Short mmCIF file of N, CA and C in Angstrom, two decimals:
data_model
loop_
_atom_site.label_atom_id
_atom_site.label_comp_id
_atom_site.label_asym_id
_atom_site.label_seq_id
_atom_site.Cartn_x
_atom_site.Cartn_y
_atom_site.Cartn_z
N UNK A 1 -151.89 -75.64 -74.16
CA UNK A 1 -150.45 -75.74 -74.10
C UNK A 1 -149.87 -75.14 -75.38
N UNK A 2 -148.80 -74.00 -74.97
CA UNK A 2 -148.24 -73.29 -76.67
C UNK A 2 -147.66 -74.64 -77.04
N UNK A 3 -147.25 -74.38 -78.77
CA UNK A 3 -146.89 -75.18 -79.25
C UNK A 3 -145.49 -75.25 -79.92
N UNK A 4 -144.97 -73.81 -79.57
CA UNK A 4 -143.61 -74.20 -79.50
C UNK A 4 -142.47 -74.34 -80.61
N UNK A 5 -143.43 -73.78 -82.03
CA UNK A 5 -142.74 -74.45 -83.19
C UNK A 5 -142.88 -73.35 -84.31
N UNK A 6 -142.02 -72.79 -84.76
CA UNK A 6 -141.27 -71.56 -86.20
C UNK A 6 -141.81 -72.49 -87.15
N UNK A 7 -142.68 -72.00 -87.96
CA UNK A 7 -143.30 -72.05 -89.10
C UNK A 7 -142.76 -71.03 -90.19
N UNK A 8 -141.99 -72.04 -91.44
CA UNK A 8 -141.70 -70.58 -92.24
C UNK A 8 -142.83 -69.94 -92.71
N UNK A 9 -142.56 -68.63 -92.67
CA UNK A 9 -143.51 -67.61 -93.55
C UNK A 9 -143.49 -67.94 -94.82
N UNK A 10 -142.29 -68.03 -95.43
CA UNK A 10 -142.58 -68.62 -97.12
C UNK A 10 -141.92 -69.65 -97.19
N UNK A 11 -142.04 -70.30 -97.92
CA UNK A 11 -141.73 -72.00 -98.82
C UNK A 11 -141.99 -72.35 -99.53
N UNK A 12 -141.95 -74.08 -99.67
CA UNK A 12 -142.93 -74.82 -100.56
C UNK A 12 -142.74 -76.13 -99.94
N UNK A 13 -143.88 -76.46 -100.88
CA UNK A 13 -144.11 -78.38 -100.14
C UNK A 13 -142.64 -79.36 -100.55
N UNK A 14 -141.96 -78.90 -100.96
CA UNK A 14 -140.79 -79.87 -100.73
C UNK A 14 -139.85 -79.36 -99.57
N UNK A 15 -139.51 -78.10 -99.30
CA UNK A 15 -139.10 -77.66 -98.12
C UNK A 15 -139.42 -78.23 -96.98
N UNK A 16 -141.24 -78.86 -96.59
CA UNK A 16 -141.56 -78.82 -95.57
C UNK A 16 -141.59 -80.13 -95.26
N UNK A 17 -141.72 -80.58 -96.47
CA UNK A 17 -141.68 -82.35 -96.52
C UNK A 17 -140.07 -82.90 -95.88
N UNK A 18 -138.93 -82.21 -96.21
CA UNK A 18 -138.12 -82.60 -95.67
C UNK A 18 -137.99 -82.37 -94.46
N UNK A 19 -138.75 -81.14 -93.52
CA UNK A 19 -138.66 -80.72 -92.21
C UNK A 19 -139.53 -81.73 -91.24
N UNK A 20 -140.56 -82.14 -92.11
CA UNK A 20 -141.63 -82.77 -91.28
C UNK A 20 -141.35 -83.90 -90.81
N UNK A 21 -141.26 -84.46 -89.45
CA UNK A 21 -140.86 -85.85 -88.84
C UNK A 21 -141.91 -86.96 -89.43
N UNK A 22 -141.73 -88.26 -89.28
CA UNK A 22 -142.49 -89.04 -90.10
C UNK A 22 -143.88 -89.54 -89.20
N UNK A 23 -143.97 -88.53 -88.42
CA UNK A 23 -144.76 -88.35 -87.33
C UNK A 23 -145.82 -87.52 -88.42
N UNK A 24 -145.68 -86.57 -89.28
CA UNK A 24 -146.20 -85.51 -89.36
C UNK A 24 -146.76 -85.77 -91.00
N UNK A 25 -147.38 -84.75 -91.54
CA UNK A 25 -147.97 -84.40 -93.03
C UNK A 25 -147.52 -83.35 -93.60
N UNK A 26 -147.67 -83.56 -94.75
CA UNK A 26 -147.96 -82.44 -95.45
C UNK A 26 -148.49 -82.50 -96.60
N UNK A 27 -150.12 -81.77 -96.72
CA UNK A 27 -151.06 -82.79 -97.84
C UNK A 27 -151.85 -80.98 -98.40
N UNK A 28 -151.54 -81.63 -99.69
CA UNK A 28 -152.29 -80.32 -100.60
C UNK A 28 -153.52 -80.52 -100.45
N UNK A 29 -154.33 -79.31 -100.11
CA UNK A 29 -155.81 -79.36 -100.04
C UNK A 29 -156.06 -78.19 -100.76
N UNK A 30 -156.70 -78.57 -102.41
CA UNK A 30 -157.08 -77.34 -103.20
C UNK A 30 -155.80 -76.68 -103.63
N UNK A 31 -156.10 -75.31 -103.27
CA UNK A 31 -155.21 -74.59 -103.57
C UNK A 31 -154.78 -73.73 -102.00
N UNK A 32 -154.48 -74.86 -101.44
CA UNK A 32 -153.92 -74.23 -99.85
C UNK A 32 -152.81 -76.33 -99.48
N UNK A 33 -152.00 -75.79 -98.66
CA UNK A 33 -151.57 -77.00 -98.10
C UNK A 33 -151.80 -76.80 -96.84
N UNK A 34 -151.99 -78.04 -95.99
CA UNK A 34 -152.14 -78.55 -94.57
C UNK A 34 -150.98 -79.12 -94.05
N UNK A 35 -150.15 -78.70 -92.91
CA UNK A 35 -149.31 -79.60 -92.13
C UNK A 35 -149.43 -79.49 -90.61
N UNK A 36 -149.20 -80.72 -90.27
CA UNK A 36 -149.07 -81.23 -89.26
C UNK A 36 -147.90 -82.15 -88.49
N UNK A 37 -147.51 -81.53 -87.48
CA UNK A 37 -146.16 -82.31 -87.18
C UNK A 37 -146.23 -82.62 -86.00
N UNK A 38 -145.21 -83.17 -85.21
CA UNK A 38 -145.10 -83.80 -83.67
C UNK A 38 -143.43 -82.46 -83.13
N UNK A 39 -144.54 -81.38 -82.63
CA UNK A 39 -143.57 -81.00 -81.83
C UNK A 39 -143.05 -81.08 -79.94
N UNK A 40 -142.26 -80.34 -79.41
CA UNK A 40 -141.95 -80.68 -78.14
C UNK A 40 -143.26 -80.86 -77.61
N UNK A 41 -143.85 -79.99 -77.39
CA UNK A 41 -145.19 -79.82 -76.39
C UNK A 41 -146.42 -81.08 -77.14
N UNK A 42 -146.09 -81.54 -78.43
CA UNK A 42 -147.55 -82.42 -78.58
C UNK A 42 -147.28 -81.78 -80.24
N UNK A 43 -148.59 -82.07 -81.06
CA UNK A 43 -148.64 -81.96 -82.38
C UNK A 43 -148.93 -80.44 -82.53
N UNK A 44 -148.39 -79.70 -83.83
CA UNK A 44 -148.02 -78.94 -84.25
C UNK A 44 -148.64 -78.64 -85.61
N UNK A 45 -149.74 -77.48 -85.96
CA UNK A 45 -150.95 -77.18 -87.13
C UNK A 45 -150.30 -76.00 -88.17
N UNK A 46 -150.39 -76.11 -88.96
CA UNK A 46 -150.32 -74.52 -89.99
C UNK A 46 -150.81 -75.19 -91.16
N UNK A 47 -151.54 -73.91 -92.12
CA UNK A 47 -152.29 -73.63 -93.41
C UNK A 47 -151.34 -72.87 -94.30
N UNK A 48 -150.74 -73.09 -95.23
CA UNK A 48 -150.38 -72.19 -96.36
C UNK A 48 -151.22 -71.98 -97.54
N UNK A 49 -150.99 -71.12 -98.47
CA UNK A 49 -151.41 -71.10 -99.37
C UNK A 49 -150.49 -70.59 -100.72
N UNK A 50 -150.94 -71.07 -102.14
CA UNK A 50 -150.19 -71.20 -103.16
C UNK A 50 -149.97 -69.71 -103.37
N UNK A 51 -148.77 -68.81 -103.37
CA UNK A 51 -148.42 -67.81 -104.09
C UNK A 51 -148.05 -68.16 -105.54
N UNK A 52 -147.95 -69.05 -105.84
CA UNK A 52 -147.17 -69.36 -107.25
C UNK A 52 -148.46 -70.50 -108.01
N UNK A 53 -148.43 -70.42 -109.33
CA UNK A 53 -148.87 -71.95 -110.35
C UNK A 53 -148.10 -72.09 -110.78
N UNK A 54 -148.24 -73.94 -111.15
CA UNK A 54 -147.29 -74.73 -112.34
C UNK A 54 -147.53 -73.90 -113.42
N UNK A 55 -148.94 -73.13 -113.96
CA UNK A 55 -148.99 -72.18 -114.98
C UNK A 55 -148.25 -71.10 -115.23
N UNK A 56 -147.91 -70.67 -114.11
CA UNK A 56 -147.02 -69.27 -113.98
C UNK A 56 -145.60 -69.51 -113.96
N UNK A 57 -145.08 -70.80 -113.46
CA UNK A 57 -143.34 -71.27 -113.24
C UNK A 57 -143.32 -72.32 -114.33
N UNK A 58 -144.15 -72.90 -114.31
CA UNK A 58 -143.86 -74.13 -115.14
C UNK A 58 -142.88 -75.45 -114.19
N UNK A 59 -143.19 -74.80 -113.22
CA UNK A 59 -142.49 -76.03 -112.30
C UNK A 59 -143.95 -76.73 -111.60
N UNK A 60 -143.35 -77.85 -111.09
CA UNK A 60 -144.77 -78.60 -110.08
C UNK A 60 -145.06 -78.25 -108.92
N UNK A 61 -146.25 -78.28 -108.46
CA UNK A 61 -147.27 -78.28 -107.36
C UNK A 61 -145.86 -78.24 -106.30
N UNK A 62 -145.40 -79.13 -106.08
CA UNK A 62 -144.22 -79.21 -104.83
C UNK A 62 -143.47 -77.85 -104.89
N UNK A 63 -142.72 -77.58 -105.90
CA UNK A 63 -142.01 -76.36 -106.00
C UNK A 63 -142.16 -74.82 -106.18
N UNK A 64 -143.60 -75.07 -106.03
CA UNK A 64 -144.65 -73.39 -105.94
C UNK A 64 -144.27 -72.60 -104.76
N UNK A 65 -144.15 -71.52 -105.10
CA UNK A 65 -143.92 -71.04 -103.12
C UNK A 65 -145.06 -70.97 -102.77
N UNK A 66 -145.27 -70.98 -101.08
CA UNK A 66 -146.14 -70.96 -100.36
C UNK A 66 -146.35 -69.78 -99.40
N UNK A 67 -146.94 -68.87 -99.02
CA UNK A 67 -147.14 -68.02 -97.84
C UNK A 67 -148.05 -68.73 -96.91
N UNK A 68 -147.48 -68.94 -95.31
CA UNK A 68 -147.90 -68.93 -94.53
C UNK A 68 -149.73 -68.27 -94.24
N UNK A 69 -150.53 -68.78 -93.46
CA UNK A 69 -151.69 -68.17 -93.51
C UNK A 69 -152.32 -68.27 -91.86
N UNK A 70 -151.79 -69.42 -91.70
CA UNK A 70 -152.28 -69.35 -89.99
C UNK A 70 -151.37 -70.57 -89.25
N UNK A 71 -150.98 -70.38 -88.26
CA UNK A 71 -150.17 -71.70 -87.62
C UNK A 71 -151.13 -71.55 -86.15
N UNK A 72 -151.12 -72.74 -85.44
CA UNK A 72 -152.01 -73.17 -84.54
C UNK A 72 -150.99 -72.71 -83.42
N UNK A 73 -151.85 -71.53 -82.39
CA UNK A 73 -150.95 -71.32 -81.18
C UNK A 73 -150.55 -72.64 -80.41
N UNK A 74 -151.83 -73.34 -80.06
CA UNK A 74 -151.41 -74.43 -78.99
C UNK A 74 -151.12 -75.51 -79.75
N UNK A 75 -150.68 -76.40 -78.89
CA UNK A 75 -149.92 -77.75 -79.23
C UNK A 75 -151.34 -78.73 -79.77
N UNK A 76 -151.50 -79.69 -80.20
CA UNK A 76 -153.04 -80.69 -80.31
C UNK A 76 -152.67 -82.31 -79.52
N UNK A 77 -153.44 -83.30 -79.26
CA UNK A 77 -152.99 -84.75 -78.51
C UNK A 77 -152.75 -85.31 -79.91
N UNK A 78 -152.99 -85.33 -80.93
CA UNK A 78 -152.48 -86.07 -81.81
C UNK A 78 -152.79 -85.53 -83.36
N UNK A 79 -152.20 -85.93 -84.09
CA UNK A 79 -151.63 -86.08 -85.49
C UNK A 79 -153.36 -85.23 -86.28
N UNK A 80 -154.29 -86.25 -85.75
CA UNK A 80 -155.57 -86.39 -86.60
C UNK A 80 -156.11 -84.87 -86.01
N UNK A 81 -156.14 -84.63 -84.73
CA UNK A 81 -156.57 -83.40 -84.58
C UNK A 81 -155.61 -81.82 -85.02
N UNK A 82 -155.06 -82.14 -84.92
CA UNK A 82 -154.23 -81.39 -85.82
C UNK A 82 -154.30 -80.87 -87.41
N UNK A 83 -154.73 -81.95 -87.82
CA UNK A 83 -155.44 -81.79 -89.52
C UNK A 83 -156.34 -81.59 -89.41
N UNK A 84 -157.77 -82.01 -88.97
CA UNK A 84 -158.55 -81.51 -88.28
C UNK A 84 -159.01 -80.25 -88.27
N UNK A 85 -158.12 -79.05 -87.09
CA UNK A 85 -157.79 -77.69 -87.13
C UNK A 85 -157.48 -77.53 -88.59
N UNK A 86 -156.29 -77.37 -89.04
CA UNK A 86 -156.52 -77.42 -90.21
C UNK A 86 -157.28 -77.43 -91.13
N UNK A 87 -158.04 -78.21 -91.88
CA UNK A 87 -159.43 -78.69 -92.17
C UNK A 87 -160.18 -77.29 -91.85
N UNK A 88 -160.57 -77.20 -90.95
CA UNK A 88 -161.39 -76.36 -90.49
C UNK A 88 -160.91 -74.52 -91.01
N UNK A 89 -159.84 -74.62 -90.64
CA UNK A 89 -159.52 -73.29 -91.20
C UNK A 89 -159.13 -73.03 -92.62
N UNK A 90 -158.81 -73.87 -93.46
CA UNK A 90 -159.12 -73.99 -94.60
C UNK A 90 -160.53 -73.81 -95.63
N UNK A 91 -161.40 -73.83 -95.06
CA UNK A 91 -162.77 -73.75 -95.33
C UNK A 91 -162.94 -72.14 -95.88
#
C-alpha cells in the first residue's frame, strides 16, 4: 500500500519534530536521523542525514540541516515496523 506522505528534502530535527503526530518519532541514530509517522494509508518511514555539525554552526544537533536519503514507498502496520525499515537502511 503507497504511503502517501511529502517528506522534506531538506530540514532539521526540530522542523520534523513539530510535523510529526504523537503517533510518530523522530530519533537521531549516529550521524543520520530516523522518522516515523502515522500517515493516511498506515505508518510512514524516511532516513536523513546530517549536512551540517554543531562544529561547523555552533548550533545543536536539532538545528543542523538535514538532507533527505530515502523515504519508504509503502505505508508499514505500525510505528515499530516502520523504525525497523529504517534501522535497516541506515546500516
Amino acid at each position: 500500500m503507497k504511503a502517501f506522505y511529502k517528506f522534506e528534502e531538506t530540514t532539521n530535527m526540530e522542523n520534523l519534530q513539530m510535523k510529526v503526530s504523537s503517533y510518530g518519532a523522530v530519533l537521531k541514530y549516529g550521524e543520520q536521523v530516523l522518522v516515523a509517522d502515522i500517515g493516511w494509508k498506515g505508518f510512514v518511514a524516511a532516513v536523513y542525514e546530517f549536512i551540517e555539525t554543531p562544529e561547523e554552526t555552533g548550533l545543536p544537533d536539532i538545528e543542523c540541516r538535514l538532507n533527505l536519503v530515502e523515504a519508504a514507498e509503502d505505508a508499514f502496520k505500525d510505528g515499530g515496523h516502520a523504525i525497523a525499515w529504517c534501522m535497516e537502511k541506515a546500516k
